[in-house]
Amino acid sequence: MPNLNFHPSGRHFLQIPGPSPVPDRILRAISYPTIDHRGPEFGALGRQVLAGIRKIFKTDQPVIIYPASGTGAWEAALSNTLSPGDNVLMFETGHFATLWKKMAESLGIKPEFLGQPGIEGWRRGVQADRIEARLRADPQHLIKAVCVVHNETSTGVTSNIAAVRKAIDAAGHPALLLVDTISGLASADYQHDAWGVDVTVSGSQKGLMLPPGLSFNAISAKAINASKSAKLPRSFWDWTEIIEMNKTGYWPYTPSTNLLYGLAEALDMIFEEGLENVFSRHQRLAEACRRAVRAWGLEIQCADPAVYSPVLTGVMMPDGIDADAVRRTIYERFDMSLGAGLGKMKGRMFRIGHLGDCNDLTLMATLAGCEMGLKLSGVPVKASGVSAAMDYLASHTVPLVVKAAA
Ligand SMILES: *Cc1c(COP(=O)(O)O)cnc(C)c1O
């Protein structure tokens, strides 16, 4: 083991927008002995997690679980549905949308990237009207898929996926809709079936509160149909055999048994709290966080209140302040990790994660660390963000979902 005992007393605050802190309950579940993945007990575990995860995606259709990070599930979504040289439409919402586009290029797909110059597009969500206009200008239906990021983790913007579906339908275009909700799932409302998404990509280490290592493809009948003629090379990612074997709760290869124990536990925790309660908890904490940022007199990265992310808040630094230096001070003085500015936002902002296993006091401690760190770094802070957040949380109470002993 490398020396991971470098933290002083108390818990390290892992307030990056994924990986998010893993609750003790899930860590304990992961520590159960590994079992035979072809043995009799395994099928029950497989069937349980495959049924449970569908409820999180709000789908009655198959969900594939890969032993891979989210990036693997990105590749699976593209390689199962598309052929070399296919045109796809992507939207530049931030760093992750940019990485998915680069992957499409490296796979031999031809992405067209809609966006806005500079960082403007990195402060707003997907513009569905522009997708509609572009698809209307494609009467030959050369565009095979529209790919968008639901919760853009690099900026703290959550795009309206239902509006993208509407745009595709309004244009009368048959393109598939592929959506990345790697950091949105189980934190922000997501409706794979109702929003007519063909492939939804997600991962384990964000709202699902698991360690990194599992990722997902939720798929539609139309996507399965497309996979039958899609020509991109694929083997490990191929859906066909996995779907067949998943019917009995097994996989064609060794699945990540211990992470699946963790997934079963995470699903129990989410359903005990209630999925909709999980979403409103995230909304409430996110609002408290934004009030803190405004009280400090700093700018929130997301410029459109209609698409504020419940998962994380991007905090922009005044000119002349290096956001990475502020993060380093906070890490060294208060043992807290915050998200860095990525791509175009490098050094210009930091990101506060408030997702997964997070409650009022987790957020308050996080904001206290930020406020002290901002002051130590010489960032002019107008007023106490901590007080503003406390006032909001105290006056917007919700009954704590504490399970009474049976
Ligand atoms: C984390 C993340 C990814 C990358 O997932 P990995 O698990 O790091 O491969 C992609 N897209 C979004 C929106 C993410 O938040």
XYZ file of C-alpha atoms in Angstrom, residues 11 22-34 209-211 258-259 261-263 265-266 269:
25
model
C -11.902 12.924 7.924
C -18.199 6.527 -0.203
C -20.470 5.940 2.832
C -19.278 3.408 5.423
C -22.288 1.213 4.672
C -21.144 0.811 1.083
C -17.489 0.293 2.043
C -18.556 -2.513 4.369
C -20.671 -4.136 1.659
C -17.725 -4.023 -0.742
C -15.575 -5.842 1.817
C -17.697 -9.038 1.745
C -15.835 -12.058 0.395
C -15.727 -12.374 -3.385
C -21.656 7.065 -4.024
C -19.548 4.079 -5.131
C -15.828 3.997 -5.817
C -17.381 -6.484 -4.963
C -18.454 -3.254 -6.635
C -22.180 -5.610 -3.637
C -21.570 -1.907 -3.218
C -24.117 -1.097 -5.919
C -26.120 -1.350 -0.973
C -26.186 2.048 -2.715
C -29.801 3.491 0.557
